[in-house]
Short mmCIF file of C-alpha atoms and ligand atoms in Angstrom, two decimals:
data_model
loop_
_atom_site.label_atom_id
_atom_site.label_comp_id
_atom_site.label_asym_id
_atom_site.label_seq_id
_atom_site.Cartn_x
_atom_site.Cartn_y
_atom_site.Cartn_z
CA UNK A 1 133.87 160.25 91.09
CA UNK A 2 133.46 157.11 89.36
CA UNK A 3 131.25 156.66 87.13
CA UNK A 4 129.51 152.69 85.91
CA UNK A 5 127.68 151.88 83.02
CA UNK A 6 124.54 149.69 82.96
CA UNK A 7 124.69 148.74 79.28
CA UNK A 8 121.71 148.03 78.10
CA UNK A 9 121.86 149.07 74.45
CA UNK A 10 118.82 151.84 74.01
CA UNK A 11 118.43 151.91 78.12
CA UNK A 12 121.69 152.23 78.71
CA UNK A 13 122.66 154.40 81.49
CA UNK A 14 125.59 155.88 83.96
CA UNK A 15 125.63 155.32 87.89
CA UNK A 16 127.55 158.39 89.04
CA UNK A 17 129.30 157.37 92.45
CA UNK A 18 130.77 159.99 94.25
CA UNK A 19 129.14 163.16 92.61
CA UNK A 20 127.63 165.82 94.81
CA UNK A 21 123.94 166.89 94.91
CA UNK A 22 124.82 170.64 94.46
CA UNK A 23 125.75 169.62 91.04
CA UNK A 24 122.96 167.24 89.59
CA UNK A 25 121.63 170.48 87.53
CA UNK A 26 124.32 170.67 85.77
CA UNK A 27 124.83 166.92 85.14
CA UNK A 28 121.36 166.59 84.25
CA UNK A 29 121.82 168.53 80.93
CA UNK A 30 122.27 165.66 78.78
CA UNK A 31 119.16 164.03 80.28
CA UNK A 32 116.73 167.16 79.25
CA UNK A 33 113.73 166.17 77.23
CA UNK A 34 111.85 169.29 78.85
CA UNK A 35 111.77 171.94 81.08
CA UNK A 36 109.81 170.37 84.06
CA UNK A 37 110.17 167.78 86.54
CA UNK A 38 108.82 166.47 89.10
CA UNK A 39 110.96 165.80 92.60
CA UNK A 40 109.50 162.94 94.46
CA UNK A 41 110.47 162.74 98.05
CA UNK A 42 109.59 162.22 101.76
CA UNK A 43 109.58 164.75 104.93
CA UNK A 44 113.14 163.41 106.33
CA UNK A 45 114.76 163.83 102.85
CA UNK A 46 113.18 167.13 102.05
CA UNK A 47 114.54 168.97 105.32
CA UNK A 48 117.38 167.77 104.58
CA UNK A 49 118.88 167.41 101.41
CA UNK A 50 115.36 169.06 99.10
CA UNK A 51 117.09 172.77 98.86
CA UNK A 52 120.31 171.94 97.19
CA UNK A 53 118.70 169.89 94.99
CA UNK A 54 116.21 172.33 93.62
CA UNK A 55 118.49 175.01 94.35
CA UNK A 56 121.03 173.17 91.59
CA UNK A 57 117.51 172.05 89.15
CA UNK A 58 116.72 175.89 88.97
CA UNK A 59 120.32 176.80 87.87
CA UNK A 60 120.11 174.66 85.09
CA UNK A 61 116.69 175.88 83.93
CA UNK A 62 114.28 173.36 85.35
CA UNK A 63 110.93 174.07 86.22
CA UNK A 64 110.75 172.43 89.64
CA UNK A 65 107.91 170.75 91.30
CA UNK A 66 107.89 168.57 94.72
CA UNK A 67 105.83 165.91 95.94
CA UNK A 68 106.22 164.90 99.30
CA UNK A 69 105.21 161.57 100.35
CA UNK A 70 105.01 160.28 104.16
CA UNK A 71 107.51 158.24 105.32
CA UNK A 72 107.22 154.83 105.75
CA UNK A 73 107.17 151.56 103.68
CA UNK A 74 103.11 151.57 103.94
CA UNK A 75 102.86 154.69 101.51
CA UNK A 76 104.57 153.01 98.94
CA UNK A 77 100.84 151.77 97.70
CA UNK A 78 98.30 152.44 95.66
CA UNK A 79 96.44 155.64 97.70
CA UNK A 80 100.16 157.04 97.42
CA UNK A 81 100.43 156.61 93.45
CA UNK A 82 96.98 158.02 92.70
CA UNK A 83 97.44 160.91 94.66
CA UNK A 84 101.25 161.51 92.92
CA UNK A 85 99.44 160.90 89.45
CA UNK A 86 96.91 163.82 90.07
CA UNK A 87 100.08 165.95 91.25
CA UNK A 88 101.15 165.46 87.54
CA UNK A 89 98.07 166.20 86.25
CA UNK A 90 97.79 169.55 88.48
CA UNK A 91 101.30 170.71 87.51
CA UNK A 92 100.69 169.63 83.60
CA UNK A 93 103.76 167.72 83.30
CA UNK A 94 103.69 165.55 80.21
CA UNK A 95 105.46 163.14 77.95
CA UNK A 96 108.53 165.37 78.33
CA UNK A 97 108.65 165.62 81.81
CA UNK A 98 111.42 163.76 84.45
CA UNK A 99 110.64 162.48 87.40
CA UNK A 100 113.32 162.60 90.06
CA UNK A 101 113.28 160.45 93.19
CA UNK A 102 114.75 161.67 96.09
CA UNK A 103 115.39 159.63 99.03
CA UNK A 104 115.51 155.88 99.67
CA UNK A 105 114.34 152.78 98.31
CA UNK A 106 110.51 153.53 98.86
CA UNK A 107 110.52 156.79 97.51
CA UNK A 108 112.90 155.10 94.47
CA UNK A 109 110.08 152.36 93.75
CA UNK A 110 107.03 154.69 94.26
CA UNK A 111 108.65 157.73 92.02
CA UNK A 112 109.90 154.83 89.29
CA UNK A 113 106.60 153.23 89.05
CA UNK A 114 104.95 156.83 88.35
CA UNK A 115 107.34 157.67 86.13
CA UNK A 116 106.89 154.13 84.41
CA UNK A 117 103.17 154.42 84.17
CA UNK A 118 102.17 158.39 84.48
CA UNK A 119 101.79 159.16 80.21
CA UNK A 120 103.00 155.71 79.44
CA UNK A 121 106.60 156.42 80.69
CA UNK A 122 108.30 159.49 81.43
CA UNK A 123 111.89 160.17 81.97
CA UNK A 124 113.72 159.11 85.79
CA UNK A 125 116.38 159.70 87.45
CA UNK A 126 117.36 158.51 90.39
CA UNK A 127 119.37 159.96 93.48
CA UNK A 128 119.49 157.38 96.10
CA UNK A 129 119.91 158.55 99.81
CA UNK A 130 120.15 155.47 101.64
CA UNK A 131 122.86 152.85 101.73
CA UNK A 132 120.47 150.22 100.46
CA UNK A 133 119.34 152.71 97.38
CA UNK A 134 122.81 153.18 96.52
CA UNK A 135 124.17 149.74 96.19
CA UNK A 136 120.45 147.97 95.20
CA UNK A 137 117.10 149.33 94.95
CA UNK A 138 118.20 152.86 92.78
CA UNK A 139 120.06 150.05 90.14
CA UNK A 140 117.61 147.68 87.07
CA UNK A 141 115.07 149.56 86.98
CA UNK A 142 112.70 147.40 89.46
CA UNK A 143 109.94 149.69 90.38
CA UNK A 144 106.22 149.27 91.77
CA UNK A 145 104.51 149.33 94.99
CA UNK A 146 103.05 146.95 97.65
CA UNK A 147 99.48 145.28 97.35
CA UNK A 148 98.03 144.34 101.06
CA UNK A 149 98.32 140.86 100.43
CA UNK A 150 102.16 140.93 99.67
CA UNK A 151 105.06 143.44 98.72
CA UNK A 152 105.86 144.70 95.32
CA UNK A 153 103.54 142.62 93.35
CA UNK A 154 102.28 145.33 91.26
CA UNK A 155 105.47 146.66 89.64
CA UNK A 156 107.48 147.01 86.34
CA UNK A 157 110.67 146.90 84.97
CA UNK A 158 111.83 150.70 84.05
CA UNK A 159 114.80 151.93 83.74
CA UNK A 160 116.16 155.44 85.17
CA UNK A 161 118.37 157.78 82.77
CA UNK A 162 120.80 157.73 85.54
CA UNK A 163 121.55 157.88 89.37
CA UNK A 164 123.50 159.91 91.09
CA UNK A 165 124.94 158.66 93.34
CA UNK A 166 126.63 161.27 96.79
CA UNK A 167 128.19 159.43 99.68
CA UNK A 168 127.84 162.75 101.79
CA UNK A 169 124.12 162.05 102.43
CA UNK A 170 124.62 158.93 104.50
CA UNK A 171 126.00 160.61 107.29
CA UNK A 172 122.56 161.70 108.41
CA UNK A 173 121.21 158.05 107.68
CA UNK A 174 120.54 156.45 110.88
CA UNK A 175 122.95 153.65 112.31
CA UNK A 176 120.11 151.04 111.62
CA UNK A 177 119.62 152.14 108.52
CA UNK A 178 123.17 151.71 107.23
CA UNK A 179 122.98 148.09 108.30
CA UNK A 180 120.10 147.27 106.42
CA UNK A 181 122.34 148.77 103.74
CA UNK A 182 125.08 146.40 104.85
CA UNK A 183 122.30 143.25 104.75
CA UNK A 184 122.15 143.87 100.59
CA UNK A 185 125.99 144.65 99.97
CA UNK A 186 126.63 141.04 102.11
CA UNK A 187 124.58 139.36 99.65
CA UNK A 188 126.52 140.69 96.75
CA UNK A 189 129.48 139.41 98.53
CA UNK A 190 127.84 135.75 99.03
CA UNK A 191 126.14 135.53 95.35
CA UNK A 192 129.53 136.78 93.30
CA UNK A 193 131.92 138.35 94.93
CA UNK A 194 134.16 136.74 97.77
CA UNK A 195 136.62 139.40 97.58
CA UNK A 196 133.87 141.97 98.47
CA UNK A 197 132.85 139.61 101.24
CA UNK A 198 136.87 139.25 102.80
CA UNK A 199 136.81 142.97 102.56
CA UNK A 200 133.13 143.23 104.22
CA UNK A 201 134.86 140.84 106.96
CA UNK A 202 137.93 143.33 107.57
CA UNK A 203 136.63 146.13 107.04
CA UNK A 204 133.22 146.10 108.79
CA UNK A 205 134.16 147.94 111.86
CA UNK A 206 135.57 151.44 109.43
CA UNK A 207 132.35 150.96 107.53
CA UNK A 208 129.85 151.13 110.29
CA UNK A 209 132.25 154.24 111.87
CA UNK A 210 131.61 155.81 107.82
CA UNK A 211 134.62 155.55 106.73
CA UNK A 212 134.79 157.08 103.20
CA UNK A 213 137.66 154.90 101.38
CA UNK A 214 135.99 152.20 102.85
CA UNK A 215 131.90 153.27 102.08
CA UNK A 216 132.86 154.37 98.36
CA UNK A 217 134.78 150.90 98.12
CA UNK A 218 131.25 148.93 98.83
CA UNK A 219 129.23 150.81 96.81
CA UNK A 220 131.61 150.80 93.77
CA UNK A 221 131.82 147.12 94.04
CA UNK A 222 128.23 146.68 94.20
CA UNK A 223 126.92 148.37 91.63
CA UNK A 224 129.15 146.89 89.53
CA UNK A 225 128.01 143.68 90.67
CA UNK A 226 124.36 145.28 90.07
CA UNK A 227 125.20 146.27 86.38
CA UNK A 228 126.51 142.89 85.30
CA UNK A 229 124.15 141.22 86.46
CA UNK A 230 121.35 143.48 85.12
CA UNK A 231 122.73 143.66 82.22
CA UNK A 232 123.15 140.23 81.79
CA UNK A 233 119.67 139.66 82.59
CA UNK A 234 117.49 142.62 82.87
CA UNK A 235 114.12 140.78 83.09
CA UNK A 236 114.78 138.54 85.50
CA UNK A 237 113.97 135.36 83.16
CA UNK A 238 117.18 133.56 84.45
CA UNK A 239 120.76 134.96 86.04
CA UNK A 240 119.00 137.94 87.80
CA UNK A 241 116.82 136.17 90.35
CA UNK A 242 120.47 135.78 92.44
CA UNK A 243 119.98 139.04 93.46
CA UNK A 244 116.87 137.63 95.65
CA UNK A 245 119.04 135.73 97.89
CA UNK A 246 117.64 136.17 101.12
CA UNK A 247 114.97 138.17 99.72
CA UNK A 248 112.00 133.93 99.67
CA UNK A 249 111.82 134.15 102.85
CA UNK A 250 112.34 137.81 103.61
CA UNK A 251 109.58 139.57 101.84
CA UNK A 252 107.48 137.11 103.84
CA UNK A 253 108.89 138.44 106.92
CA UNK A 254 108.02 141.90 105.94
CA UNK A 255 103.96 140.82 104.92
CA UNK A 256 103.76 139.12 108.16
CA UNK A 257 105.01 141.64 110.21
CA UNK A 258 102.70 144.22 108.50
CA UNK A 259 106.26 146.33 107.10
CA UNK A 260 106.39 147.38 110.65
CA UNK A 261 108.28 145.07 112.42
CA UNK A 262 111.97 143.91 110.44
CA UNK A 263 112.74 146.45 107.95
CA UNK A 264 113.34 145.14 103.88
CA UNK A 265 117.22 144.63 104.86
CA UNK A 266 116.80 142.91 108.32
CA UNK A 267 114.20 140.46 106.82
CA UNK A 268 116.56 140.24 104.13
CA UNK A 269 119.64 139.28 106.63
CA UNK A 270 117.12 136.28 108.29
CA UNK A 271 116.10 135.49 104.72
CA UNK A 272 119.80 134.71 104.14
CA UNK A 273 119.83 132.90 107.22
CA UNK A 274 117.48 130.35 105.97
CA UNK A 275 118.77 130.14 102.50
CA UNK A 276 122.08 128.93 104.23
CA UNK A 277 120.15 126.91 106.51
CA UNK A 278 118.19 125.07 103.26
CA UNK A 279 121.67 125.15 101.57
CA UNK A 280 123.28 123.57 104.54
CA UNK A 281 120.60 120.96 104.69
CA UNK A 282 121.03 120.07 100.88
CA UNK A 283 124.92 119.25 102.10
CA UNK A 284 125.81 122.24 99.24
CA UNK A 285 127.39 124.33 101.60
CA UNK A 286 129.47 123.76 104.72
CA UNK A 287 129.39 124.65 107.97
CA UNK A 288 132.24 126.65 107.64
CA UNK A 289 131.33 128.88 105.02
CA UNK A 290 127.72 128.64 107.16
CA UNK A 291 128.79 130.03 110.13
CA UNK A 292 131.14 133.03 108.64
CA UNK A 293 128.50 134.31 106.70
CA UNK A 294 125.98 134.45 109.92
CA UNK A 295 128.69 135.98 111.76
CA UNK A 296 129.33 138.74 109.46
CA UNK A 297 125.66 138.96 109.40
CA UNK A 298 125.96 139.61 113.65
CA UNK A 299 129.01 141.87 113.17
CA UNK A 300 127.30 144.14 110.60
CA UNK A 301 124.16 144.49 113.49
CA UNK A 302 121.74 142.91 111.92
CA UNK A 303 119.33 139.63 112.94
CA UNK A 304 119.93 136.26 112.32
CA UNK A 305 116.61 134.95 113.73
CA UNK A 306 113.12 136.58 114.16
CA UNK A 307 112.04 137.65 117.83
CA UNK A 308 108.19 137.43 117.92
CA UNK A 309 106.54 133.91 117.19
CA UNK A 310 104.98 133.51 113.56
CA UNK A 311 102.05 131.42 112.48
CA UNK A 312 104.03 128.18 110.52
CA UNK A 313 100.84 127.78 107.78
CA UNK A 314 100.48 131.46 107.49
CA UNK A 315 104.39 131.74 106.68
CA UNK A 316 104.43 129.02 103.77
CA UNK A 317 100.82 130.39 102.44
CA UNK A 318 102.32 133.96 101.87
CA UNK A 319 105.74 132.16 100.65
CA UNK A 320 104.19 130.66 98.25
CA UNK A 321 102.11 133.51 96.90
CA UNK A 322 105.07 135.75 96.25
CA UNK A 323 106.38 136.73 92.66
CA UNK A 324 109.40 134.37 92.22
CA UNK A 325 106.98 131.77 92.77
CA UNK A 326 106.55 130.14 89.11
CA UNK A 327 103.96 127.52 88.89
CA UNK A 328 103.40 126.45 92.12
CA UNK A 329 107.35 126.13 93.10
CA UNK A 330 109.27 128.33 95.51
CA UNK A 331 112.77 129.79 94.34
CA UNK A 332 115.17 129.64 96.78
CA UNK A 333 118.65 131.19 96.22
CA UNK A 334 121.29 128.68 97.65
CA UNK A 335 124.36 129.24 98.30
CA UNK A 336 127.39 126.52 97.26
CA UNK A 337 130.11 128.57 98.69
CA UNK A 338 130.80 132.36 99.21
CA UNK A 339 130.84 134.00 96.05
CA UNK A 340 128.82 131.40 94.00
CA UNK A 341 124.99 130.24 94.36
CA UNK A 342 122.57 128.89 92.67
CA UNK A 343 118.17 129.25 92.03
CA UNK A 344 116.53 125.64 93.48
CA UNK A 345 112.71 124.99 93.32
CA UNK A 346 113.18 121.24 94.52
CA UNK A 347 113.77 122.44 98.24
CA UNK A 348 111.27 119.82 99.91
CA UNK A 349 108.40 121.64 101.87
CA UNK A 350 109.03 120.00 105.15
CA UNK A 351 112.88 120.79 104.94
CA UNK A 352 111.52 124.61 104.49
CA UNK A 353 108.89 123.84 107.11
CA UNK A 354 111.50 122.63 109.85
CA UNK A 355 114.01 125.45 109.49
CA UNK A 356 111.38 128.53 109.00
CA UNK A 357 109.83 127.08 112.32
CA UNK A 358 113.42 127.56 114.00
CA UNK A 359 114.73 130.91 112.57
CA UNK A 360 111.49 132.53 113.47
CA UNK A 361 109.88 130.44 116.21
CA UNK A 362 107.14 129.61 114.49
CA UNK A 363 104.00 128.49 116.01
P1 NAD B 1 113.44 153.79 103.04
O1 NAD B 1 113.31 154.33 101.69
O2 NAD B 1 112.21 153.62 103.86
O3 NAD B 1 114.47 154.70 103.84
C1 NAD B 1 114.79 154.34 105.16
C2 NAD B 1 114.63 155.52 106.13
O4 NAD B 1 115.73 156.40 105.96
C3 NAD B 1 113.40 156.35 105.91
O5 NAD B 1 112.89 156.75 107.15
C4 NAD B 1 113.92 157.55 105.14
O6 NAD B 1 113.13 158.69 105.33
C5 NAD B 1 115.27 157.73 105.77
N1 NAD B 1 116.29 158.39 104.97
C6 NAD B 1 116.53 158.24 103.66
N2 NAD B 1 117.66 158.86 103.33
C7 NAD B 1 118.13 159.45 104.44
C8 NAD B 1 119.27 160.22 104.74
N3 NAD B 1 120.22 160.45 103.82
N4 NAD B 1 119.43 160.69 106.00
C9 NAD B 1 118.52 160.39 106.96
N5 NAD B 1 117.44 159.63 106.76
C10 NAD B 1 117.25 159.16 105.50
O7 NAD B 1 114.14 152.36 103.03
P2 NAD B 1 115.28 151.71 102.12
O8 NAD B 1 115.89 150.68 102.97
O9 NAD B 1 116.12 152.70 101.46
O10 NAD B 1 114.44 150.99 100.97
C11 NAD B 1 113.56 149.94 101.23
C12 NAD B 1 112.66 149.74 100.04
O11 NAD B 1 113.45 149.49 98.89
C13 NAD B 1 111.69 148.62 100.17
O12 NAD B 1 110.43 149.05 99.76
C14 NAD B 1 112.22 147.57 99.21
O13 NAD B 1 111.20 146.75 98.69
C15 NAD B 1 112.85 148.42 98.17
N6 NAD B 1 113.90 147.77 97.39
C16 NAD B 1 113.82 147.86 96.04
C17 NAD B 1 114.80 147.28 95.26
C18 NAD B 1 114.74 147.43 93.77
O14 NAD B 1 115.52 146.79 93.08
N7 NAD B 1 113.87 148.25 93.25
C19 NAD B 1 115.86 146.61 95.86
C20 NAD B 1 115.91 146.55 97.25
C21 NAD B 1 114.91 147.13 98.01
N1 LIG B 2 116.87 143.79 94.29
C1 LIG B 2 116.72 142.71 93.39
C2 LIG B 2 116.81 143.11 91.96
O1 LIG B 2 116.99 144.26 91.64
O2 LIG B 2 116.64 142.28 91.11
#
């Protein structure tokens, strides 16, 4: 097990890759304000993987409680976070309560946003069961839900206690969900990291098959990745908004196709598309670099263009309303080369126009 810190003095906290559920109980010692807490997950999760994880809670002299949320990106709103506040209420957790989250990045937002805001703040920890959890979403403390009109603009900044992080659970994740996985751990390569991205390139084949040396490689590398750059920036006022390469254009993806078309990490994938595109455009990055990044994009399984027609004035309206727009200008993430990019707001409308209307056949 290897264990990273996320220093961030008085929020500091340990990522735990490599430990096994059966033992969180026991780990979770140090992180004991009270007796109860709250286990926030989803159906799939909770046949699976709930019972050792209570099993291991009771041990160590929790008082357990589960909430079970639906599956599915739509739940993580605002009917889901009123009902999981009156399960706190119910159970009479308080100030010294924990909330756990369970399960993958939509159960990690949901259950970090109540724990953010149920009693003004109550302890979290996370335990990330997805790919995309483990090397993203469970890491900075980024929690909220969606609003209709766009994802995760109601949200906070709210650090867990610590995540725990075991490698055993993805071999029930399905194949499509590993990719998206693989969409977010490709970006770290791009942003910082072009030995991660070499490795993505030779390896990608052993990591799709689960190949543990491999797998625990990844997700070493990119929460490390995570942790600097949190740490360096845990706000998101200036170094962090890297980590939304790919993620402009995305999230309008996901709005437009209602979160039930592209998942986060496939949106994510065309999202880098474009970046490169816009980068390409700019003459900041070359065609080389261009292409090998959209072909590692193909190799890991994921899309590299969107298949059903969206409306062109829709696309830029939503783009423009998302949260890493500041005053009136659109961030875009660009890359130079792989391993380095940088945050432009100068990226001329019609240059965004053009290339959105080709990646996703805008009409
Ligand atoms: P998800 O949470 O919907 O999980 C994907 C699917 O896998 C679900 O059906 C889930 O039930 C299932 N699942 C989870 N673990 C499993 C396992 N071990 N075995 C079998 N099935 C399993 O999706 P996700 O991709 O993990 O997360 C996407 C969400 O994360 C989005 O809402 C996105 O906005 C958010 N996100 C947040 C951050 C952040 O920094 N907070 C970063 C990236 C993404
Ligand atoms: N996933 C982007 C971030 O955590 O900032």
């Amino acid at each position: 097990m290897k264990e990273i810190k996320v220093d961030l003095k008085d929020k500091s906290y340990k990522i735990y890759v490599g430990c096994k559920l059966e033992d969180i109980g026991s780990r979770l010692k140090e992180y004991k304000p009270g007796r109860k807490i709250l286990v926030v997950t989803n159906p799939i999760v909770e046949k699976i993987y709930l019972e050792p994880v209570v099993k291991s809670l009771q041990e160590a002299d929790w008082d357990v409680y589960t909430a079970i949320v639906p599956d599915g990106e739509e739940y993580k709103s605002q009917a889901e976070i009123s009902k999981l506040y009156s399960v706190c209420i119910e159970k009479k957790l308080d100030r010294k309560s924990t909330i756990l989250a369970l399960g993958g990045g939509v159960i990690g937002d949901l259950a970090g946003f109540l724990a953010a805001t149920i009693f003004r703040g109550v302890s979290f920890i996370q335990v990330p069961t997805t790919l995309l959890a483990q090397v993203d979403a469970s890491i900075g403390g980024k929690v909220g839900i969606n609003h209709p009109r766009g994802k995760n603009l109601i949200g906070a900044f709210y650090q867990p206690k610590a995540v725990f992080i075991d490698l055993n659970v993805l071999k029930t994740l399905p194949q499509r969900e590993l990719k998206i996985g693989l969409a977010e751990t490709i970006k770290y390569g791009v942003i910082w990291d072009k030995d991660l991205f070499f490795y993505l390139e030779e390896n990608m084949q052993k990591i799709k098959d689960l190949d543990w040396v491999c797998l625990e490689h990844i997700i070493q590398q990119a929460d490390a990745i995570k942790a600097i750059v949190v740490q360096k920036d845990e706000q998101e006022k200036d170094l962090r908004r890297i980590l939304n390469y790919g993620h402009t254009a995305g999230h309008v993806i996901e709005t437009m196709m209602d979160y039930k078309g592209y998942k986060h990490g496939e949106a994510v994938a065309v999202g880098m598309i474009i970046a490169n595109r816009i980068a390409q455009k700019l003459g900041m990055l070359n065609s080389q670099d261009t292409q090998r990044i959209k072909k590692l994009i193909e190799r890991a399984g994921l899309p590299t263009q969107v298949a059903e027609k969206l409306a062109l004035d829709e696309f830029m309206n939503i783009l423009k309303l998302d949260k890493k727009v500041e005053e009136g200008k659109v961030n875009f993430v660009l890359p130079v080369r792989i391993g380095e990019v940088v945050v432009r707001n100068d990226v001329p409308e019609d240059m965004v126009r053009e290339i959105i209307k080709d990646v996703c056949k805008c009409n």
